[in-house]
Amino acid sequence: MAPILSAHRISRSFGPVEVLSDISFGLEPGEVHAVIGENGAGKSTLMRILSGHLQPSKGALEFRGEPVRFSGPVEAERRGIVLVHQEILLAEDLTVSENLFLGRELRRFGLTDKQAMRESTRAALARLGARIPPDAQVRGLSIAERQFVQIARALLVPHQVVIFDEPTAVLTPIEAEALFTTIRRLKADGIAVLYISHRLAEVKAIAERVTVLRDGQLVATRDASSLEPVEMARLMVGRDLSKLYPDKPAAGSRDMVLSVTGASVPGFVHNASFELHRGEILGFGGLVGAGRTELLEGLVGLRSFRGEVILEGREVRFRNAGEALASGVAYLTEDRKGKGLLLQQDLRVNLTLAALERFTRGPLIDAAAEDRALDGALRNFDIRARRRNMLAGQLSGGNQQKLLLAKMMLVEPRIIIIDEPTRGVDIGTREQIYQFIARLAAQGRSIIVISSEMPELIGLCDRVLVMRNGRITGEVPGEDLSEDAIVFLATGVHEDKAAAIAAGVA
Amino acid sequence: MKKLALSAIAAAGVAFALGAAQAQQKNVTIGVSIPAATHGWTGGVVYHAEEAAKRLEKTYPGLKVIVKTSPSGAAQANALEDLSAQKIDALVVLPFNSDELTNPVLDVKRRGTFITVVDRGLKDPTIQDIYVAGNNPEFGRVAGKYFADYLKQGNVVVLRGIPTVIDEERVTSFEKALQGSGVKILDKQYANWTAMTPSASCRTSCPSTRRSMRSGPRMTTWRWACLRRSVRRSAPTSSSCWAVPA
Amino acid sequence: MTERGAEAVPPMKSLRRWLHADLRVVAPFVALGALVLLGALVSDRFLTVDNLVNVATRSAFIAIIAVGATFVIAGGGLDLSVGSMAALIAGVMIFVMNGLGAPAPANAFFATLSTLFGSSPMGILAAGILLALLLGALCGLANGVVTTFGRIEPFIVTLGTMGIYRGLIIWLAAGGTITMRSVELRELYRPVYFGSIAGVPVPILIFLAIAAAGALLLYRTPFGRHVVALGSSEDVARYSGVPIARVRVLTYVIQGVCVALAILVYVPRLGSATPTTGLLWELQAITAVVIGGTMLKGGTGRVWGTIAGAVILELVANIMVLSDLVSEYLVGAVQGAIIIVAMLVQRGLHRRQ
């Protein structure tokens, strides 16, 4: 079949840096074509070229066999090429239907036709398998719901090619399943779908063909049926990654370091109790919004919190993160950009922020000591920074996560709580982070990992607690760890049922 | 009257400088620092000072007159420094207010500049070499006598000007002139010689005025009277005292 | 990937890089230099020692206040009340010194102060200075506490206190002026504004000292780092264990103390407080901070840039007074245009980075 949109030897440079070089590939109608690669491999740049946000420095695009040059996203959209952004770009104070039709409002007698827009919104969302009231304010929607609104908005214009940029990053398995149903329907309608994702199993499940990028170069385009996730990872990283997770050591000492009894976070968590042992990696599983983040943020004093907390035999109550850090409990947020790092400040300022009192000489900051700490962090955590004085915001996701780890390790915590340790982190860096977590546990520190990535919980944790609707619904011990066991506790139904429900919803 | 006062400014300021100029045949610079035109009278001062400067410069070659206007006391202190930096030989100053400008003028004086103070005086009269002003105590006395004769019996509110020496003189003799008469001063408020502040001040000055203002047509009449007067009477010929029948 | 591991950078290279990267730091000083050049071209009286010293001296008030404003703004706050606060502090300070100078103490408050500080002019002056600093700190504390614990926008809080402080001084002065009565005291206090040490006017020395102290505090202490972190992102600061409430309140206290320090230099100049004292100083201070390269949204603080900004504001006014190019009535308009141009330049430099 002739490709509807194809790229011929395109390259793109930013200044002297070539981020994409000599890429050729074609997208056929009715296929789902996945593009995978590590962060910084050039996926986003390729995406932005295809959707008209950027022009290639070299090479050309062809649309339906004719060379085209998009002056901007509007022109690409006119030809039926739409991009579903990874970031949520919605006006929070407007309603769902106002957002859907923002900038292209339906009119009647010169006035906006609210009724018609409401109806189309309802229909568009129903097609995606989402039940979101058209008059709801976007502010009140969950991240997943917003994602659906955004997809519905993109699909509102007539489309031939739909590009999804990591659409499932914020979706639960059921919601992801609903999205896949939508994608399959697009495919059946003869639409070409370009699908970017970090989740290789998902790529395997939904895509016909897979294109792998590494360091701005196209490594391979293969049929998905002949490509296993492990092989995808090897192509992406350029080395064997069949062993992503470190070995689990035999269960060591069972001294209890932390015990939480009857914990509540108003509005999010009810009566949660758990224990943490020395040298243990404890997982927290569950759907987005189950209250995992809130429970542990409450524990370290970032939210209002009730309940008994016994840390190393002493009852404690942290009123803020500073007190928790002082007691050796560090929490690494899932929201690296919003709450973890000062994106506008340089690496040094970020690194020492939580442990600043360790870097003083008299009343003043000891800049030399800070520099030594930065050297150590860049080396020990393998943070790849072009310049020492670059801003934290200029680092890739993986390097930001390593910087956040380095920052929190400077306070030498005994208990480390890591919320979504690998969200937005490419697979090569992922392996490093897992190794690092395992090493911390081997040092006798205790780790709590909150994760929505099922394989991560299974591969990394000694045991997993699962939450649903603000309660801890059960514990899966190490030997019984399986996706099904976690999904069951997280949703109340078994995995195969979950898919069926999603299909039924759609 | 206006012209008289202004000629006085010029004459007084130039007296020293010209003497020097003619005697030593050298160039002389006179700095003139006056408040910016915030109402009719200061407007007149600015206009006539500039006119007088032109005329004097034409009449006496080698004489330079720099006129600077300032919208506030602090700004006038800046202007005085700027004038000093331009090596003036004599300064003619109409201080924005007496309290704030005393130190800055003293500073100019200490550089050996000949000081002529006009109208609104300084806290420390020893600073000035010449002082030109109207007979301010008499303004106050005449106004007070008028009220005592006209009203015989009644209450008045005094909306005075900017806190300055001359304001103090006028109000003091106004009060003195009312002594023993049936006219009583209910309250005194600074209205700063502007059209906007008096009405606001009047309103809050005393309960009886407030009542009369609220009570229908009288209020309108009264306020208009107040505004009209504040514009018309802010001329140097009148006193700075207003009286409002309660 | 094009990223390389960071290697040790040779010093020369790092210096050049620093110069290149931080154009924004140098920009206000370049502007200052350009203005001086312009001034020299426009008026032959401009480049005299007298004139330049005058300009630097009178920028002291705004410069000192703006150093405090740099902390507040770098910490993501805003203080609109500084002008009113200045008037209030000046008024109270003079009021108290007058009270102490009176032959008999008017009430128990003055009696207590009198026994503490004595009735010598020196004692009275010390009492006035200490009281001014204390009042400044308290005014700042009020702003900080309401903003932080009331969780109200600093714009609104300080708009409110702006009215309150201004109202208090008008009330205290009964709509008129509060003036230092004692001639002796005036003479004693005079050198703080009009005096000079080794040819440098005292106000310049004072504001340089305050700027140096401010720069040290902001750049070299954990507190300063915390201020910048708070201004960059309150959430990140909170999650990093920064005591954000304390840091935020302290920025406002520093602002209050800076206002008091400015008033200590201001009072010997004009010797009185009026209802119009410090009018619009808040805008001038904010302008100085912004011209100096500090971003209004917080997260950066450039103390020396702020000083340059304050001097630039006075320079512009001075050049316009000295030259006859533009009417001096347009000083405000030109200063306004300068803010906008400064922001455009800043934005341009930011983009290039």
mmCIF file of N, CA and C in Angstrom, chain C residues 135-170:
data_model
loop_
_atom_site.group_PDB
_atom_site.id
_atom_site.type_symbol
_atom_site.label_atom_id
_atom_site.label_comp_id
_atom_site.label_asym_id
_atom_site.label_seq_id
_atom_site.Cartn_x
_atom_site.Cartn_y
_atom_site.Cartn_z
ATOM 1 N N LEU C 135 10.071 49.680 64.173
ATOM 2 C CA LEU C 135 8.786 49.873 63.502
ATOM 3 C C LEU C 135 8.832 49.296 62.085
ATOM 4 N N GLY C 136 9.965 49.514 61.404
ATOM 5 C CA GLY C 136 10.120 48.957 60.055
ATOM 6 C C GLY C 136 9.982 47.448 60.080
ATOM 7 N N ALA C 137 10.680 46.830 61.032
ATOM 8 C CA ALA C 137 10.620 45.376 61.137
ATOM 9 C C ALA C 137 9.188 44.923 61.409
ATOM 10 N N LEU C 138 8.492 45.671 62.269
ATOM 11 C CA LEU C 138 7.115 45.290 62.620
ATOM 12 C C LEU C 138 6.176 45.431 61.418
ATOM 13 N N CYS C 139 6.318 46.548 60.694
ATOM 14 C CA CYS C 139 5.473 46.757 59.516
ATOM 15 C C CYS C 139 5.697 45.615 58.521
ATOM 16 N N GLY C 140 6.989 45.273 58.307
ATOM 17 C CA GLY C 140 7.304 44.179 57.399
ATOM 18 C C GLY C 140 6.740 42.867 57.914
ATOM 19 N N LEU C 141 6.866 42.665 59.227
ATOM 20 C CA LEU C 141 6.353 41.436 59.834
ATOM 21 C C LEU C 141 4.851 41.317 59.590
ATOM 22 N N ALA C 142 4.149 42.439 59.742
ATOM 23 C CA ALA C 142 2.697 42.421 59.521
ATOM 24 C C ALA C 142 2.402 41.994 58.086
ATOM 25 N N ASN C 143 3.101 42.602 57.125
ATOM 26 C CA ASN C 143 2.898 42.212 55.723
ATOM 27 C C ASN C 143 3.162 40.733 55.523
ATOM 28 N N GLY C 144 4.292 40.270 56.072
ATOM 29 C CA GLY C 144 4.717 38.891 55.872
ATOM 30 C C GLY C 144 3.764 37.902 56.514
ATOM 31 N N VAL C 145 3.353 38.200 57.730
ATOM 32 C CA VAL C 145 2.506 37.251 58.453
ATOM 33 C C VAL C 145 1.142 37.131 57.780
ATOM 34 N N VAL C 146 0.571 38.262 57.402
ATOM 35 C CA VAL C 146 -0.755 38.202 56.770
ATOM 36 C C VAL C 146 -0.663 37.477 55.428
ATOM 37 N N THR C 147 0.387 37.795 54.656
ATOM 38 C CA THR C 147 0.545 37.149 53.353
ATOM 39 C C THR C 147 0.724 35.644 53.517
ATOM 40 N N THR C 148 1.595 35.265 54.452
ATOM 41 C CA THR C 148 1.978 33.864 54.567
ATOM 42 C C THR C 148 0.892 33.031 55.229
ATOM 43 N N PHE C 149 0.408 33.508 56.375
ATOM 44 C CA PHE C 149 -0.528 32.671 57.120
ATOM 45 C C PHE C 149 -1.973 32.919 56.728
ATOM 46 N N GLY C 150 -2.244 34.107 56.186
ATOM 47 C CA GLY C 150 -3.598 34.349 55.697
ATOM 48 C C GLY C 150 -3.794 33.798 54.295
ATOM 49 N N ARG C 151 -2.677 33.385 53.661
ATOM 50 C CA ARG C 151 -2.714 32.869 52.291
ATOM 51 C C ARG C 151 -3.461 33.828 51.356
ATOM 52 N N ILE C 152 -3.068 35.093 51.441
ATOM 53 C CA ILE C 152 -3.658 36.091 50.556
ATOM 54 C C ILE C 152 -2.550 36.580 49.628
ATOM 55 N N GLU C 153 -2.918 36.929 48.419
ATOM 56 C CA GLU C 153 -1.961 37.467 47.466
ATOM 57 C C GLU C 153 -1.219 38.652 48.077
ATOM 58 N N PRO C 154 0.108 38.681 47.951
ATOM 59 C CA PRO C 154 0.842 39.818 48.524
ATOM 60 C C PRO C 154 0.392 41.150 47.924
ATOM 61 N N PHE C 155 -0.031 41.109 46.652
ATOM 62 C CA PHE C 155 -0.509 42.346 46.011
ATOM 63 C C PHE C 155 -1.647 42.954 46.821
ATOM 64 N N ILE C 156 -2.592 42.111 47.212
ATOM 65 C CA ILE C 156 -3.764 42.587 47.951
ATOM 66 C C ILE C 156 -3.376 43.002 49.365
ATOM 67 N N VAL C 157 -2.594 42.151 50.036
ATOM 68 C CA VAL C 157 -2.221 42.447 51.425
ATOM 69 C C VAL C 157 -1.501 43.786 51.502
ATOM 70 N N THR C 158 -0.506 43.968 50.630
ATOM 71 C CA THR C 158 0.295 45.182 50.755
ATOM 72 C C THR C 158 -0.442 46.390 50.186
ATOM 73 N N LEU C 159 -1.410 46.137 49.322
ATOM 74 C CA LEU C 159 -2.277 47.238 48.888
ATOM 75 C C LEU C 159 -3.063 47.727 50.103
ATOM 76 N N GLY C 160 -3.501 46.764 50.921
ATOM 77 C CA GLY C 160 -4.227 47.108 52.139
ATOM 78 C C GLY C 160 -3.349 47.846 53.124
ATOM 79 N N THR C 161 -2.171 47.301 53.403
ATOM 80 C CA THR C 161 -1.312 47.955 54.397
ATOM 81 C C THR C 161 -0.811 49.289 53.859
ATOM 82 N N MET C 162 -0.694 49.406 52.540
ATOM 83 C CA MET C 162 -0.328 50.691 51.944
ATOM 84 C C MET C 162 -1.310 51.751 52.400
ATOM 85 N N GLY C 163 -2.599 51.430 52.331
ATOM 86 C CA GLY C 163 -3.628 52.363 52.788
ATOM 87 C C GLY C 163 -3.549 52.587 54.286
ATOM 88 N N ILE C 164 -3.321 51.503 55.015
ATOM 89 C CA ILE C 164 -3.299 51.610 56.479
ATOM 90 C C ILE C 164 -2.142 52.499 56.939
ATOM 91 N N TYR C 165 -0.938 52.200 56.443
ATOM 92 C CA TYR C 165 0.223 52.973 56.885
ATOM 93 C C TYR C 165 0.067 54.441 56.482
ATOM 94 N N ARG C 166 -0.437 54.670 55.253
ATOM 95 C CA ARG C 166 -0.612 56.043 54.789
ATOM 96 C C ARG C 166 -1.647 56.752 55.657
ATOM 97 N N GLY C 167 -2.731 56.042 55.964
ATOM 98 C CA GLY C 167 -3.776 56.636 56.805
ATOM 99 C C GLY C 167 -3.233 56.993 58.171
ATOM 100 N N LEU C 168 -2.420 56.099 58.735
ATOM 101 C CA LEU C 168 -1.877 56.347 60.068
ATOM 102 C C LEU C 168 -1.011 57.610 60.092
ATOM 103 N N ILE C 169 -0.208 57.781 59.046
ATOM 104 C CA ILE C 169 0.676 58.963 59.075
ATOM 105 C C ILE C 169 -0.133 60.244 58.880
ATOM 106 N N ILE C 170 -1.162 60.179 58.034
ATOM 107 C CA ILE C 170 -1.984 61.379 57.845
ATOM 108 C C ILE C 170 -2.687 61.739 59.161
#
